Coordinates of C-alpha atoms in Angstrom, one line a residue:
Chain A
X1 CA 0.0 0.0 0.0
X2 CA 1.5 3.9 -0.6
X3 CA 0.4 6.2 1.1
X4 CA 0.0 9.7 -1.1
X5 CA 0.6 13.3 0.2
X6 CA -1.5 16.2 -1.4
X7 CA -0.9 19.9 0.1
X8 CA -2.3 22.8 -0.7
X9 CA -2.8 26.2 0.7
X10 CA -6.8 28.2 1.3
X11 CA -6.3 32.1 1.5
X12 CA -2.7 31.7 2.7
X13 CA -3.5 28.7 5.1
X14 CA -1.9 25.5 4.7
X15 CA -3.8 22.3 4.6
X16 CA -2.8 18.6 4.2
X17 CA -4.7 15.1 2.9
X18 CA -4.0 12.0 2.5
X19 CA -4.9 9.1 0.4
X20 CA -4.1 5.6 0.2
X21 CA -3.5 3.3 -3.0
X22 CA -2.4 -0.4 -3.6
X23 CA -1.1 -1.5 -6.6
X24 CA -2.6 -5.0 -7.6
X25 CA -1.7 -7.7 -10.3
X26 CA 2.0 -7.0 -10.5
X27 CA 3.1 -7.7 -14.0
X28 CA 5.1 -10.9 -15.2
X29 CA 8.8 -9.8 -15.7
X30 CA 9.0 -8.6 -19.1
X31 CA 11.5 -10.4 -21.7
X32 CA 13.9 -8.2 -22.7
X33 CA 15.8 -9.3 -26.2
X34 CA 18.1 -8.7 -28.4
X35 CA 19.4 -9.1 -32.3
X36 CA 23.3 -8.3 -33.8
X37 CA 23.5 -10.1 -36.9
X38 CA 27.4 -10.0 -36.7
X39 CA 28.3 -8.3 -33.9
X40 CA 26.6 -9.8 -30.9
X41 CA 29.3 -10.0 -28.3
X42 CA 30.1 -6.7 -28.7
X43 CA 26.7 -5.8 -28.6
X44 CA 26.2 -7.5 -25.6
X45 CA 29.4 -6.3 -23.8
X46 CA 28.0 -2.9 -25.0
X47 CA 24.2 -2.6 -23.1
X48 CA 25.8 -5.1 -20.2
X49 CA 24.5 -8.9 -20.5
X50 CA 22.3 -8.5 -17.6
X51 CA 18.7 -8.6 -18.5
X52 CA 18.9 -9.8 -21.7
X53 CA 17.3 -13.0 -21.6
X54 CA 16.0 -13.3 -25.4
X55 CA 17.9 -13.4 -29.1
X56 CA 16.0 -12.7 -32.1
X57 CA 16.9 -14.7 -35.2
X58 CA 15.6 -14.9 -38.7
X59 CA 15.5 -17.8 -40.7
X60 CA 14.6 -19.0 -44.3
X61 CA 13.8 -22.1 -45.6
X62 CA 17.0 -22.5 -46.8
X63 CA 18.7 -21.6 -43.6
X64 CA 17.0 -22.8 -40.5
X65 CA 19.5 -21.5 -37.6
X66 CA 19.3 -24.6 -35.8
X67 CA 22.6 -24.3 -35.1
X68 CA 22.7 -20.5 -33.5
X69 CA 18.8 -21.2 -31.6
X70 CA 21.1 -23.9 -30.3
X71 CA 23.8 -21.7 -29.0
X72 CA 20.7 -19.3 -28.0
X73 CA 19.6 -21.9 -25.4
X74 CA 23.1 -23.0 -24.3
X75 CA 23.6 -19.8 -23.5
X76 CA 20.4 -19.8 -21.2
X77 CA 18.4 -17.4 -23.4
X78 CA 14.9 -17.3 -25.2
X79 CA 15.1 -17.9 -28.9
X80 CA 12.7 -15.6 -31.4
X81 CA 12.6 -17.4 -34.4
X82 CA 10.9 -15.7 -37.4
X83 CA 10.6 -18.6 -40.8
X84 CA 10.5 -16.0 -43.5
X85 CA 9.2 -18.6 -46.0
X86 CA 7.3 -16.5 -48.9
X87 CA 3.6 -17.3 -49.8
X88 CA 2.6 -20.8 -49.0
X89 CA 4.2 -24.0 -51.1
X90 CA 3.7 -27.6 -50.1
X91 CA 7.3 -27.8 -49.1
X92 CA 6.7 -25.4 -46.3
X93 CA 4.6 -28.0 -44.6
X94 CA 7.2 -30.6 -44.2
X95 CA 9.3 -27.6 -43.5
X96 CA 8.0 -26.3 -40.5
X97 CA 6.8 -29.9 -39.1
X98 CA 10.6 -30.4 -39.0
X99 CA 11.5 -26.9 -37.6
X100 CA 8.9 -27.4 -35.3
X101 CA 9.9 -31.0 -33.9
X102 CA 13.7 -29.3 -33.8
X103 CA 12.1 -26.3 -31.7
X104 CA 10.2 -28.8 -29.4
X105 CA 13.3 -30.8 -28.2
X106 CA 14.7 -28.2 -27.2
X107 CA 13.2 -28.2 -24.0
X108 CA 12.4 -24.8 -23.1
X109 CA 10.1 -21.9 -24.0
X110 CA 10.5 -20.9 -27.6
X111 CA 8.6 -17.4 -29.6
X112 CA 7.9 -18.5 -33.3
X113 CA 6.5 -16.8 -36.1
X114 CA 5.8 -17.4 -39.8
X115 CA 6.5 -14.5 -42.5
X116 CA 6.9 -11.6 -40.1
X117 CA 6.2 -8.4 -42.0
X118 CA 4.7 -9.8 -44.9
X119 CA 3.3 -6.3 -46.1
X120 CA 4.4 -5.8 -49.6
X121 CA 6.0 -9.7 -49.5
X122 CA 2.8 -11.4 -50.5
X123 CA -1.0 -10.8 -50.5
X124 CA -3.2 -10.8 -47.6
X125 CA -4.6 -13.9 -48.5
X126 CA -1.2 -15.5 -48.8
X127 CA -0.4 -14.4 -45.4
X128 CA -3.4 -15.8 -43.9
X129 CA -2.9 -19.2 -46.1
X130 CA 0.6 -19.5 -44.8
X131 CA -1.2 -18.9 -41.6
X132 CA -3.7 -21.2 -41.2
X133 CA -1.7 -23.8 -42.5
X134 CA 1.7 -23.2 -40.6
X135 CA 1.3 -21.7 -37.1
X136 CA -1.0 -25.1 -36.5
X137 CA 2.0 -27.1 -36.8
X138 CA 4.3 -24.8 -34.2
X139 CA 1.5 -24.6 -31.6
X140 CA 0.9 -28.2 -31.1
X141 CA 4.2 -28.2 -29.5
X142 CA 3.6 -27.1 -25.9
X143 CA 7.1 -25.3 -25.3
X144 CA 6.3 -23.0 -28.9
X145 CA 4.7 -19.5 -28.3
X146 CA 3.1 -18.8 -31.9
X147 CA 2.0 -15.3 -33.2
X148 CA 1.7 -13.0 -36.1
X149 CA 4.6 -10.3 -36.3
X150 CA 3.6 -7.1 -38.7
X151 CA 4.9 -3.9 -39.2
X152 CA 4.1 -1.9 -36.9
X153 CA 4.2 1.4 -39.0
X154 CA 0.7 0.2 -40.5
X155 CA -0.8 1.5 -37.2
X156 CA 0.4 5.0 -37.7
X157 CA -2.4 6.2 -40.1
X158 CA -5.9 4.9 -40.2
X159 CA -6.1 4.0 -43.6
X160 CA -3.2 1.4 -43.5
X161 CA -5.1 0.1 -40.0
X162 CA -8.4 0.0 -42.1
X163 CA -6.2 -1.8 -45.2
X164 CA -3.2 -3.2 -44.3
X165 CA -2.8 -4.6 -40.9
X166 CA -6.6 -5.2 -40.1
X167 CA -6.8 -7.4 -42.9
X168 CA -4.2 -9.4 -42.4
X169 CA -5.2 -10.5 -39.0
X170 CA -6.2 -14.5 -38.6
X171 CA -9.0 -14.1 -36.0
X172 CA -9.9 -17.6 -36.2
X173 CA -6.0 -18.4 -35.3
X174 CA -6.5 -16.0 -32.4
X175 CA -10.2 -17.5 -31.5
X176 CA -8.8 -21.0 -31.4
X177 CA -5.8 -20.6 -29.1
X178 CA -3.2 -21.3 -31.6
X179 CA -1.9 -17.8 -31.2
X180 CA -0.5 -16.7 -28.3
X181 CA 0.5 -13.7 -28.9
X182 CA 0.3 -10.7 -30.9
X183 CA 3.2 -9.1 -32.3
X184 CA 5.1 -6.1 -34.3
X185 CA 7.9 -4.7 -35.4
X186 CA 8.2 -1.1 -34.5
X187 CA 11.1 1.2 -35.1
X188 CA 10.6 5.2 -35.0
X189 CA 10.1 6.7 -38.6
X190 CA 11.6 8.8 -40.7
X191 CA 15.9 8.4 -40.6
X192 CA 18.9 9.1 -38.9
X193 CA 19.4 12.7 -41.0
X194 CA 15.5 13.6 -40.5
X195 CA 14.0 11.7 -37.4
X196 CA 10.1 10.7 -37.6
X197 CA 7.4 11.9 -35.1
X198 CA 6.5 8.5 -34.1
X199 CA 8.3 6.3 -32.0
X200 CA 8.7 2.4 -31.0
X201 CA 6.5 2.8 -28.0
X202 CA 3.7 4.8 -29.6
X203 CA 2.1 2.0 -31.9
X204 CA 1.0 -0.2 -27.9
X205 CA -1.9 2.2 -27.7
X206 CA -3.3 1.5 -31.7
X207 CA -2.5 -2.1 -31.4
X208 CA -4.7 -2.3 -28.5
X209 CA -7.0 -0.7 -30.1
X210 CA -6.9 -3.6 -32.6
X211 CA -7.0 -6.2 -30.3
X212 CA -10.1 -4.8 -28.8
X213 CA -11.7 -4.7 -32.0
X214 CA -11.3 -8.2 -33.0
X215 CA -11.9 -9.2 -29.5
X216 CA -8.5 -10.0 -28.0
X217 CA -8.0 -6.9 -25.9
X218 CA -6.0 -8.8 -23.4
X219 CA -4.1 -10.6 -25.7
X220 CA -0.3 -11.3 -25.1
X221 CA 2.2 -7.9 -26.9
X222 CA 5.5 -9.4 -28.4
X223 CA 7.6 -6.9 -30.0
X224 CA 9.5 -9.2 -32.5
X225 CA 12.0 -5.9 -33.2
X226 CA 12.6 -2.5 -32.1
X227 CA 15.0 0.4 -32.2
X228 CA 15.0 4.5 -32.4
X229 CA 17.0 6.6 -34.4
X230 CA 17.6 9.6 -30.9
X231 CA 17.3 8.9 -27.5
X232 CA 13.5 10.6 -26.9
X233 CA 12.3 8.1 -29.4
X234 CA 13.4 5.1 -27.4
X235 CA 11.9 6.4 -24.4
X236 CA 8.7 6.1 -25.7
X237 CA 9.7 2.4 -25.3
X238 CA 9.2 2.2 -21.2
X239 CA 5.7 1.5 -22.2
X240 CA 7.0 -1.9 -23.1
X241 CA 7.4 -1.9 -19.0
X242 CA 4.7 0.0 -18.0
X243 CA 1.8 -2.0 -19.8
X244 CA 1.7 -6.1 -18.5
X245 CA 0.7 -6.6 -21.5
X246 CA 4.0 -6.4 -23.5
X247 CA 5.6 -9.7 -22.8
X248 CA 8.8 -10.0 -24.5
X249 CA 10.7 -6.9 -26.9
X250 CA 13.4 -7.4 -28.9
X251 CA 15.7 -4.5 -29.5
X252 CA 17.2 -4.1 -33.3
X253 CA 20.8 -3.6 -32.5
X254 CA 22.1 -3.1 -35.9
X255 CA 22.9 -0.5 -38.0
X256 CA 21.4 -0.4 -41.2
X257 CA 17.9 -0.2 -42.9
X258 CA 15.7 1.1 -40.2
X259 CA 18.0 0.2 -37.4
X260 CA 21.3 1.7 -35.9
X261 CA 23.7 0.5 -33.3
X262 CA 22.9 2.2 -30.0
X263 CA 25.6 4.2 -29.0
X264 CA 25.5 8.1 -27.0
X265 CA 22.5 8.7 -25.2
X266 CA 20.5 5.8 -26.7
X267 CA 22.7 3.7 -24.9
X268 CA 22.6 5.1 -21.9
X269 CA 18.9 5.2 -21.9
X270 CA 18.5 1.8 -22.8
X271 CA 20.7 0.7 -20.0
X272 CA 19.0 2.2 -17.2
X273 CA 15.6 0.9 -18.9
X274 CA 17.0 -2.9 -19.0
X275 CA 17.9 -2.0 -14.9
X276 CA 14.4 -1.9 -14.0
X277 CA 13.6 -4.4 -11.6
X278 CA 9.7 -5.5 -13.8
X279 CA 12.8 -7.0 -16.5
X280 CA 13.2 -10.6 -16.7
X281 CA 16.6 -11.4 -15.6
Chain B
X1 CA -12.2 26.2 9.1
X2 CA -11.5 24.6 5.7
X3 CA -10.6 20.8 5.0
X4 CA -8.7 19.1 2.1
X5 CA -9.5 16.1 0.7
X6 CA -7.5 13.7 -1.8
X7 CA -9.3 11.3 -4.4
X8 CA -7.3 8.7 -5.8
X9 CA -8.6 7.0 -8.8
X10 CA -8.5 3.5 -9.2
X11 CA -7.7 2.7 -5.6
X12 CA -6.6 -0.4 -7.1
X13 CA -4.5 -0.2 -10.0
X14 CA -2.5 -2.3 -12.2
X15 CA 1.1 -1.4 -13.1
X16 CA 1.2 0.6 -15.5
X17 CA -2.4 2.5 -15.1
X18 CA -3.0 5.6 -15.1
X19 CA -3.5 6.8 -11.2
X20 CA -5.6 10.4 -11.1
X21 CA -5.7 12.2 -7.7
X22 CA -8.2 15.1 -7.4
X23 CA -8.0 17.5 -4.8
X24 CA -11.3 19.4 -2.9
X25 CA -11.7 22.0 -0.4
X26 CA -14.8 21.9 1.9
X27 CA -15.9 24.4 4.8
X28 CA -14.2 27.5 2.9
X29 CA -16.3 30.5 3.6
X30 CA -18.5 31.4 0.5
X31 CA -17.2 34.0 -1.7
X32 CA -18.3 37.2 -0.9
X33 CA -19.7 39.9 -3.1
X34 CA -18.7 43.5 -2.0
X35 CA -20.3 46.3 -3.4
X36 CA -18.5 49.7 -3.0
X37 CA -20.8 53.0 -3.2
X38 CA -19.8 56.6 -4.3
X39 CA -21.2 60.1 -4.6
X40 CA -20.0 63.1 -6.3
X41 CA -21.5 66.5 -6.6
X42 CA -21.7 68.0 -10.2
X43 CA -22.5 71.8 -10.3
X44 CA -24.4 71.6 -7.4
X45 CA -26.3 68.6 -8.5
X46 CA -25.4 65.3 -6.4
X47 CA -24.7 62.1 -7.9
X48 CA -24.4 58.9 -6.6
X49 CA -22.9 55.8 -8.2
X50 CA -22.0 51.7 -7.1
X51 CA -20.2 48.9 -8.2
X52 CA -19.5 45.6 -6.7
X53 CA -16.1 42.6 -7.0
X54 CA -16.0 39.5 -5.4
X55 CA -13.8 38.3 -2.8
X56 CA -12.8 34.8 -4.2
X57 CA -10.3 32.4 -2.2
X58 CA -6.7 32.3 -3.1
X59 CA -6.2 28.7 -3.5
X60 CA -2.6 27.0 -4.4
X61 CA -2.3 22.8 -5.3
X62 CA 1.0 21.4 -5.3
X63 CA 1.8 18.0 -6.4
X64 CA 0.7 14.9 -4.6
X65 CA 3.5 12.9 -3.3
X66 CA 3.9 9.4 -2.8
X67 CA 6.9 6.9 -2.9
X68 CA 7.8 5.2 -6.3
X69 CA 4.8 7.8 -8.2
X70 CA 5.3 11.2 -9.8
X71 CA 2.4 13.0 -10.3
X72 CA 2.3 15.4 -13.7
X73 CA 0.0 18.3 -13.6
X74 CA -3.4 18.5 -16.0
X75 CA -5.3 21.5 -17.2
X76 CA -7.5 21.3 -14.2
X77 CA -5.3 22.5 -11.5
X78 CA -7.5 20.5 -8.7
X79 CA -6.5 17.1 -10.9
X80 CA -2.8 15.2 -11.2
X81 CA -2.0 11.9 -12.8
X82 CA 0.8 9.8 -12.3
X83 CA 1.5 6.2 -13.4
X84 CA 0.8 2.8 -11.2
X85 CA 4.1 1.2 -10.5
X86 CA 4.9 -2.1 -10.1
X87 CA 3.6 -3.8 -6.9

């Protein structure tokens, strides 16, 4: 219970009050993660090991990272694994049936997803095919977390909400329990030489939203990547802490594309934030 | 002799929420209208003439304080939100 303090002062007299509040449902420690594609003990070494309990990999269906979600666990960390596979072929059944009986052995809790930002990579309806026919075989394995990973830039205007992310939502996936979670990318817009008004942390509230609509509101937040291009941008990320609902976020740390190494006072923010006590360590 | 009172809003919050705390006074003495009268004589003839204010209270809010919450002020001076933290 805390105990608040409110003072104010009547025609120059000075008068106290107090109040009472207690803070209920304290939120499961939230994974914090992390992706360098060819840098990672540096990286590491560079925002301080502690607290970074996840590592974000990619793979194809011609390179399965078995080998580095290997390392992942020996090294006592959560693998993210996205299977950027393309619109849906009949070899991406066996595929994944074998990724996914890889995955399961493993023995411990495991984040999958299949075709993470597919905007502009297929059609809606190929997402949702790969979907329906995919995610199925990774969420019969108890130890797989399963969920959709977008862009999260399609939540910044209405229109692409309305068209682009909306659409490509598998309700029936989320209906029937094979997803568990709900997930995007979200990296602050615009670029290192001109800086976008919206940041990482800003696209929580409109996903919500979204959830809500489709009648998940309490649905499980993953944020398969993330990074900021100044320091104020990445603060909008201690939303990631401050709403139970974000589960696990993965921060970008590469430079290149949408992403840059954090360095100067992204750093340094980013440290303090992975020192909160609410982070999975 | 006036009394101040603090609302907190949820009582119960999750981490995270959004905590509102509203301040009220009760027992202040009502504002007071004072009206102010004066007369003037105007070659020869006498004029009179009135006009009133009102004696509102001077009242000052500072921010509520509590361990682990900072409270942020609103528009409404009488209202301050902070955010829940973890329990």
């Amino acid at each position: 219970m805390v105990t608040v303090t409110g003072r104010a002062t009547v025609d120059g007299a000075a008068l106290t009050a107090t109040a009472t509040l207690t803070v209920t449902g304290g939120r499961t420690p939230l994974v914090l993660g992390m992706n360098s594609t060819d840098a990672w003990a540096t990286r590491l070494a560079e925002v301080g090991p502690t607290g970074i309990t996840a590592r974000r990999w990619y793979a194809t269906d011609t390179k399965n990272q078995r080998t580095s979600i290997s390392n992942t666990v020996a090294d006592g960390m959560i693998p993210v694994v996205s299977y950027k596979l393309g619109p849906l072929t009949a070899a991406h059944t066996s595929y994944i049936t074998a990724e996914a009986n890889y995955l399961a052995g493993l023995g411990v809790p495991v984040y999958a997803a299949i075709n993470h930002e597919p905007y502009q990579d297929m059609t809606a309806a190929q997402y949702l095919a790969s979907q329906r026919a995919l995610a199925p075989i990774l969420a019969a394995k108890a130890n797989i977390r399963v969920g959709p990973i977008l862009h999260g830039w399609l939540l910044d205007s209405a229109a692409n909400r309305t068209s682009n992310f909306i659409p490509w939502l598998a309700t029936d996936l989320f209906d029937d329990g094979t997803y568990d979670f709900m997930g995007i990318d979200s990296y602050q817009t615009g670029s290192d030489a001109s800086p976008g008004p919206v940041g990482p942390g800003d696209r929580i509230a409109p996903l919500k939203t979204v959830l809500a609509g489709i009648g998940h509101a309490t649905t499980p937040i993953v944020i398969g990547e993330y990074n900021a291009w100044r320091a104020d941008s990445l603060a909008t990320t201690q939303v990631f802490l401050d709403d139970p609902q974000v589960t696990l976020a993965c921060l970008w740390n590469n430079t290149g594309g949408v992403g840059k190494v954090l360095d100067g006072d992204r750093l340094t923010w980013f440290r303090t934030f992975k020192a909160d006590s609410r982070i999975q360590s | 002799m006036a009394t101040l009172t603090l609302t907190l809003s949820p009582a119960n919050p999750a981490p995270g929420a959004t905590v509102t705390a509203t301040y009220a006074v009760s027992g202040a003495p009502a504002d007071r209208v004072v009206t102010i009268s004066g007369a003037a004589t105007l070659d020869g003839a006498p004029l009179n003439a009135s006009g009133t204010f009102t004696l509102t209270h001077a009242t000052l809010y500072t921010a509520p304080t509590a361990a682990g919450l900072t409270f942020t002020a609103t528009a409404d001076p009488k209202v301050w939100t902070a955010v829940a933290p973890a329990s």
